[in-house]
Tab-separated table of C-alpha atoms in Angstrom:
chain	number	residue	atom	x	y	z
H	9	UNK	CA	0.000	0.000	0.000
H	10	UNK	CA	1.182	3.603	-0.850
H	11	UNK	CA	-0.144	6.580	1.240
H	12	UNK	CA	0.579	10.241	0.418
H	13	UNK	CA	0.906	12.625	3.042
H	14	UNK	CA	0.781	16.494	1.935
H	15	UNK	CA	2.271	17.675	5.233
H	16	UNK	CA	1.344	21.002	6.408
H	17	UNK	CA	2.779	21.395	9.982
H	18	UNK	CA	4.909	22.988	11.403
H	19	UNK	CA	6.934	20.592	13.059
H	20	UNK	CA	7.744	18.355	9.970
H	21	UNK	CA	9.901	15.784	11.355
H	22	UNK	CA	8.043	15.021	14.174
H	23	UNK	CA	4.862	15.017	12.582
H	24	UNK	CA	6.041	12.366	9.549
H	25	UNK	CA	7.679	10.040	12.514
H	26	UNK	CA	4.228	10.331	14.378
H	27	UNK	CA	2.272	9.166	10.912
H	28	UNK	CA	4.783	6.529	10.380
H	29	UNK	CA	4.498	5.125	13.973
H	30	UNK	CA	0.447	5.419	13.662
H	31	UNK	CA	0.592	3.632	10.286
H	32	UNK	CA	2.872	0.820	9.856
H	33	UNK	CA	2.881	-0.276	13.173
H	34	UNK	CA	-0.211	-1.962	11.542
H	35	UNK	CA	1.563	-2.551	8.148
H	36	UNK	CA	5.366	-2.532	8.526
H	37	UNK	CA	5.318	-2.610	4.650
H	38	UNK	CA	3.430	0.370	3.865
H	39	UNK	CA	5.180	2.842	1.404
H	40	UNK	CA	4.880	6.565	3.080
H	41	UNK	CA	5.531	9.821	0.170
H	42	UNK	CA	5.562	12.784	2.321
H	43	UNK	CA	4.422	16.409	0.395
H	44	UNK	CA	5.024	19.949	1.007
H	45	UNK	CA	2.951	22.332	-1.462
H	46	UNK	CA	4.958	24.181	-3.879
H	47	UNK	CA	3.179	27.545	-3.375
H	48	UNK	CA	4.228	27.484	-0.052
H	49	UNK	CA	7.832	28.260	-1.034
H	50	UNK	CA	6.971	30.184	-4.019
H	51	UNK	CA	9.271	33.080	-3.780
H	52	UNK	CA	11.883	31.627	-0.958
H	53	UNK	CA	14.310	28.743	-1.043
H	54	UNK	CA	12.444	25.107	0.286
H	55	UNK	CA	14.676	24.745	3.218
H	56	UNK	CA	16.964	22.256	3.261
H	57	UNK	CA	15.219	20.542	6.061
H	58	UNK	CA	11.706	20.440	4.361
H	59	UNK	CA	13.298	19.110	0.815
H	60	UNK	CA	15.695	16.329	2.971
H	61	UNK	CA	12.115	14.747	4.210
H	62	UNK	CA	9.765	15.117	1.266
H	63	UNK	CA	8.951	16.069	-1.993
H	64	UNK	CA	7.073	18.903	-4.074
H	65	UNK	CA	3.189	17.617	-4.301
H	66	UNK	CA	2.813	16.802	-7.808
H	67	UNK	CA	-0.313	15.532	-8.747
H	68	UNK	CA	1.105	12.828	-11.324
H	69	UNK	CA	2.960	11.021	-7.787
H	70	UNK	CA	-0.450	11.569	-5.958
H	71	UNK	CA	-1.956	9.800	-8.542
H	72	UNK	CA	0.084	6.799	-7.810
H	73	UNK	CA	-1.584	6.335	-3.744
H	74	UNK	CA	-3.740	3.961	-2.821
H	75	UNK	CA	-4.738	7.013	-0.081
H	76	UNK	CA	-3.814	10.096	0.959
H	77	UNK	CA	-3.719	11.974	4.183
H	78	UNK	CA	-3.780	16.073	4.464
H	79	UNK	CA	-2.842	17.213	7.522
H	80	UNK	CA	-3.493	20.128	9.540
H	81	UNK	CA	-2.046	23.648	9.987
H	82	UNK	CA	-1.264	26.125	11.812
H	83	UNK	CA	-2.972	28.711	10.404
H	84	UNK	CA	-6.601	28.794	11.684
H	85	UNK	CA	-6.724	32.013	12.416
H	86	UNK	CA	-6.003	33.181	8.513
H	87	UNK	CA	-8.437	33.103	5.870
H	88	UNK	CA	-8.501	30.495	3.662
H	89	UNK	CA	-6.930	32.688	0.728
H	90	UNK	CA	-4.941	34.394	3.132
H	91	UNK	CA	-3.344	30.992	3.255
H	92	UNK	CA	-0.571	30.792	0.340
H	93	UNK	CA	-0.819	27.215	-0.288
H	94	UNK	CA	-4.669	27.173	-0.701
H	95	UNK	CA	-4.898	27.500	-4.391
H	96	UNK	CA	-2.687	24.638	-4.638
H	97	UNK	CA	-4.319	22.831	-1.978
H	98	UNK	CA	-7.682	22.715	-3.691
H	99	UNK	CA	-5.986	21.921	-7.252
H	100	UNK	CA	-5.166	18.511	-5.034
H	101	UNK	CA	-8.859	18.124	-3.405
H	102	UNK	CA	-10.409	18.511	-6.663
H	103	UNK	CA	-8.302	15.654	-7.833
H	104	UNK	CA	-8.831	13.269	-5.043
H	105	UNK	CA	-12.305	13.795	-5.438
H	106	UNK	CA	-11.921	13.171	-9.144
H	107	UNK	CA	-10.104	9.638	-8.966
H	108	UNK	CA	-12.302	8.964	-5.799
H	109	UNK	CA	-9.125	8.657	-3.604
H	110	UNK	CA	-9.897	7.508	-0.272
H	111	UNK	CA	-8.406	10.583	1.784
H	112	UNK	CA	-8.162	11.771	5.328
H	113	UNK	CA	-8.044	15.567	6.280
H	114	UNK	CA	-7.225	16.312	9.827
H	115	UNK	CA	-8.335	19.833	11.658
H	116	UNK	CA	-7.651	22.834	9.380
H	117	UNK	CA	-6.605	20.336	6.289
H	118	UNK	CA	-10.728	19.403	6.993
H	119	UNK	CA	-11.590	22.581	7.607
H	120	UNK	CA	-10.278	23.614	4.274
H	121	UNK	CA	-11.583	20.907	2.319
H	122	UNK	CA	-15.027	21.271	3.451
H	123	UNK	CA	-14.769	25.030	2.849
H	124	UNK	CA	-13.842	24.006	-0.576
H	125	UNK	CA	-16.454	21.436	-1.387
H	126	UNK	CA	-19.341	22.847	0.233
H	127	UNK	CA	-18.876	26.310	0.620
H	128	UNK	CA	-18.558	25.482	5.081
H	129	UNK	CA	-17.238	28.830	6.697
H	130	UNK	CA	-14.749	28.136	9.400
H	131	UNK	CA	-15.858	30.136	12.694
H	132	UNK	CA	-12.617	31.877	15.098
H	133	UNK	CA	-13.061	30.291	19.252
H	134	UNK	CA	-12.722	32.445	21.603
H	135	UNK	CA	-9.704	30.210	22.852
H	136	UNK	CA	-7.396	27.724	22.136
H	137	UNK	CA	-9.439	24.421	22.213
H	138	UNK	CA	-6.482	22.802	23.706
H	139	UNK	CA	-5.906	19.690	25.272
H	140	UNK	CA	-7.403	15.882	25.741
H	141	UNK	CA	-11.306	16.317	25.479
H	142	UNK	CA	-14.345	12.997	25.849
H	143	UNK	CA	-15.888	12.396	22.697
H	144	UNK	CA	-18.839	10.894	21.938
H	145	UNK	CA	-20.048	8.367	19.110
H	146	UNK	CA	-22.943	10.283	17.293
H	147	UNK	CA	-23.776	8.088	14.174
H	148	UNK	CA	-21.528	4.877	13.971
H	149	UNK	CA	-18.923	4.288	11.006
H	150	UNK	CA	-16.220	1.209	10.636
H	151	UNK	CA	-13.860	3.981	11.128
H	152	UNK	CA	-15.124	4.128	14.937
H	153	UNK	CA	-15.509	0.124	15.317
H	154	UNK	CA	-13.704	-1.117	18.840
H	155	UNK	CA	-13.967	2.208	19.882
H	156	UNK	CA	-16.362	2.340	23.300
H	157	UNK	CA	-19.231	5.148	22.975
H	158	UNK	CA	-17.082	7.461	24.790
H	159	UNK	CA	-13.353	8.218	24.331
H	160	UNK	CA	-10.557	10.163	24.593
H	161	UNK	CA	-9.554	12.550	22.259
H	162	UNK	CA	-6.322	15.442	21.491
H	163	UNK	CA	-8.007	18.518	20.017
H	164	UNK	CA	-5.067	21.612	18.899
H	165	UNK	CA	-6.931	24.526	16.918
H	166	UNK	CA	-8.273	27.973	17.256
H	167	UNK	CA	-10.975	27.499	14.729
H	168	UNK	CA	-14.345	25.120	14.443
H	169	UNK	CA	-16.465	24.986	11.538
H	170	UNK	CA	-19.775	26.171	11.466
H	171	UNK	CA	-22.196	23.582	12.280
H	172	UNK	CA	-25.259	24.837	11.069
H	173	UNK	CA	-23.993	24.924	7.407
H	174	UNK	CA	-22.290	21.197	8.099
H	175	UNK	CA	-26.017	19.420	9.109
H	176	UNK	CA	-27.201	21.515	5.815
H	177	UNK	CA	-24.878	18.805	3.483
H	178	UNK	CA	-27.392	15.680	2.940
H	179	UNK	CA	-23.739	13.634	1.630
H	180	UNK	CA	-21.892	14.737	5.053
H	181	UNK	CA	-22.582	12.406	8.259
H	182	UNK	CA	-21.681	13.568	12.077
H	183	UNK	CA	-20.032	10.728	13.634
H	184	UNK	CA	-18.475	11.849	16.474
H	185	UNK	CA	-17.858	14.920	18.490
H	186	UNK	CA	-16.858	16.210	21.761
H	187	UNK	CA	-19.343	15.812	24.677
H	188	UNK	CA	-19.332	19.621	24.749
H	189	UNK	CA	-20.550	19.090	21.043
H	190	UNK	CA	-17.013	20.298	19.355
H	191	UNK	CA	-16.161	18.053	15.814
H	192	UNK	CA	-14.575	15.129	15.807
H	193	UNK	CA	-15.429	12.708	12.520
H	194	UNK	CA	-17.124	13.721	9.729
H	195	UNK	CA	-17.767	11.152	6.747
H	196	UNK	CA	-18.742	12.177	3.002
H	197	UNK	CA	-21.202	9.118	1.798
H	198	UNK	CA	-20.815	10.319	-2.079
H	199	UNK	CA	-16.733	9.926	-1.371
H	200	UNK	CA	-14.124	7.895	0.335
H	201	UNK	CA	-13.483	10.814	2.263
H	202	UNK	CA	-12.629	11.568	6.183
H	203	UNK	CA	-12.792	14.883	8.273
H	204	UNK	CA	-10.747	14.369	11.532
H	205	UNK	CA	-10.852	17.561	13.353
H	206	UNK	CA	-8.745	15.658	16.262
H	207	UNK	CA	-4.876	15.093	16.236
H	208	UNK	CA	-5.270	11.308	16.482
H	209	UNK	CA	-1.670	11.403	15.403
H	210	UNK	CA	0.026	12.792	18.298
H	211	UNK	CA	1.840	11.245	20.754
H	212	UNK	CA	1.953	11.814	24.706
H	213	UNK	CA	4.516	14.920	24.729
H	214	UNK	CA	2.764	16.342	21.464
H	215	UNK	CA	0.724	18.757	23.287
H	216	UNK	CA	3.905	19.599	25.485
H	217	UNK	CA	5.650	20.588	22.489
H	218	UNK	CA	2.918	22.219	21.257
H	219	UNK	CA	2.561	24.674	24.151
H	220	UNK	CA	6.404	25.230	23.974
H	221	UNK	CA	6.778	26.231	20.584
H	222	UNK	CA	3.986	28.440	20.893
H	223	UNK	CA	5.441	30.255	24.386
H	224	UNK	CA	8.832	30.553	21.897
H	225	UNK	CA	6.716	32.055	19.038
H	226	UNK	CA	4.880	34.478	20.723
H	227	UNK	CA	5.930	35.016	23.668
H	228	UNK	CA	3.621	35.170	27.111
H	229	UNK	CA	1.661	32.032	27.962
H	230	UNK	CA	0.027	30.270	25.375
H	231	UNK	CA	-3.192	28.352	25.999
H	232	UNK	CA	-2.420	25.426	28.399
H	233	UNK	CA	-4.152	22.099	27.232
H	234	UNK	CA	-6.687	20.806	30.032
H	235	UNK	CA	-6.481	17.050	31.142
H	236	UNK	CA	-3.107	16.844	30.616
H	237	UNK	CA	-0.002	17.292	32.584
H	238	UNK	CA	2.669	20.169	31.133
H	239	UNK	CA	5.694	19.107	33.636
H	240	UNK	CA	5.652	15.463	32.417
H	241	UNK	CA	4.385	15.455	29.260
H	242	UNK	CA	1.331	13.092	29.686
H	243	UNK	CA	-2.048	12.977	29.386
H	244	UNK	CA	-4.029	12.434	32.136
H	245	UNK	CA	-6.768	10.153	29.984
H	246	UNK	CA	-4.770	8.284	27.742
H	247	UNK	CA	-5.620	8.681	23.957
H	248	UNK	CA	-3.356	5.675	22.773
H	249	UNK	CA	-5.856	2.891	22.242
H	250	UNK	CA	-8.003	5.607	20.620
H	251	UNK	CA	-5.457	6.408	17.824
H	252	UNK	CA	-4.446	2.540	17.429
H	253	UNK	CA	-7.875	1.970	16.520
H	254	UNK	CA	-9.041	4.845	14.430
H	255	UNK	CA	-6.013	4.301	12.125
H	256	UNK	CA	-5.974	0.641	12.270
H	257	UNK	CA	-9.896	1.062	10.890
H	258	UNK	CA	-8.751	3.435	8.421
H	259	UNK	CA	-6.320	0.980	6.679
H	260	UNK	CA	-8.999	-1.538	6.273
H	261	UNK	CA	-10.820	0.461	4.451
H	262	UNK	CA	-8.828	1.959	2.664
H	263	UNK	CA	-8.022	-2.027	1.494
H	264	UNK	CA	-11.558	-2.492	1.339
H	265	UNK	CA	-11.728	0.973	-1.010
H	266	UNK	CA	-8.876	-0.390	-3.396
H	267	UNK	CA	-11.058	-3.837	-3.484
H	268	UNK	CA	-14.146	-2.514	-4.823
């Protein structure tokens, strides 16, 4: 199996080794292709960093995946054509949804796909939504199976999309959100298509590193995630058998996708 990854973080490295742990610790011989968009680097060198770990996204190579993941940003708080990449970025979404690809978008990489496809606006919190959060199982999906009614969850964003607009989309199914009613899983039923608005990715420290980088950045105190301990680097409710799961589920159908 190949899987693209058009990755859009800002920590590049540790986001590809988090994917790659997620992923082939189910199937050890899965082929990863890690993307950064060309636009982004339009009128500056791709640092040397960036080009060591992946590749320009070129739609010809995406067309090669059995599946491709888009991952989030951090750039909630722009516009969507604020964003320099987003031209680009929906060049690829029209594709996928061209050669049916099955494809998972995680937080603003959903939030920009569903802007694109269905016109969704993508509404500024009032703070961080930071931290490990209880979901709840909504409407059930094989993406969800094993998964117990309520679980734990890692949510990172300053944005949510509007939900009015979302239960307005016949094709778009609520799966799961936070018991506070926040996104979690959205399915499209006309396309193989996923809308995590979770970091099901990260890893215990994530959100450590997270708040760190941010402190660095901007200086002050950044939004401090809730359930989770900053001094160690741990959750308090584990997440771990939530992410095995979810991705392990996602495989499979991706499989089942490429069987059809």
């Amino acid at each position: 199996m190949r899987i693209g990854i058009v990755n859009l973080m800002h920590d590049k490295v540790a986001t590809q080794a988090r994917f790659a742990q997620r992923l082939q610790q189910w199937q050890p011989a899965i082929e990863l292709t890690y993307f950064y968009p060309v636009d982004h680097y339009r009128n500056r060198p791709v640092p040397a960093s960036v080009a060591a770990i992946s590749q320009p996204l070129d739609l010809a190579t995406v067309a090669t995946m059995d599946a491709v993941i888009v991952t989030g940003a951090p750039v909630e708080r722009l516009d969507f054509e604020a964003v320099t990449y987003y031209q680009e970025l929906t060049r690829l979404f029209d594709f996928l949804a061209q050669r049916h690809l099955p494809t998972l978008f995680v937080c603003w990489g959903a939030m920009a796909a569903l802007h694109h496809f269905f016109g969704i606006e993508k509404l500024s919190l009032t703070h961080k939504y930071f931290g490990g959060y209880s979901q709840r199982i909504q409407q059930p999906t094989p993406l969800l199976a094993d998964l117990p009614r309520h679980f734990i969850a890692p949510h990172a964003r300053y944005a949510e999309v509007n939900h009015d607009q979302v239960n307005q989309v016949a094709a778009l199914a609520v799966n799961a959100t936070t018991t506070t009613d926040e996104l979690f899983l959205l399915t499209q039923q006309d396309q193989p298509f996923s809308y995590l608005f979770a970091h099901l990715e990260y890893d215990g420290p994530a959100l450590q590193q997270e708040f760190i980088r941010e402190q660095a950045a901007w200086g002050g105190l950044p939004a401090q995630p809730v359930n989770y301990d900053l001094a160690t680097g741990q959750p308090l409710f584990s997440w771990e058998t939530t992410s095995q799961r979810f991705f392990k589920n996602w495989l499979t159908q991706v499989q089942i996708t490429e069987e059809i």
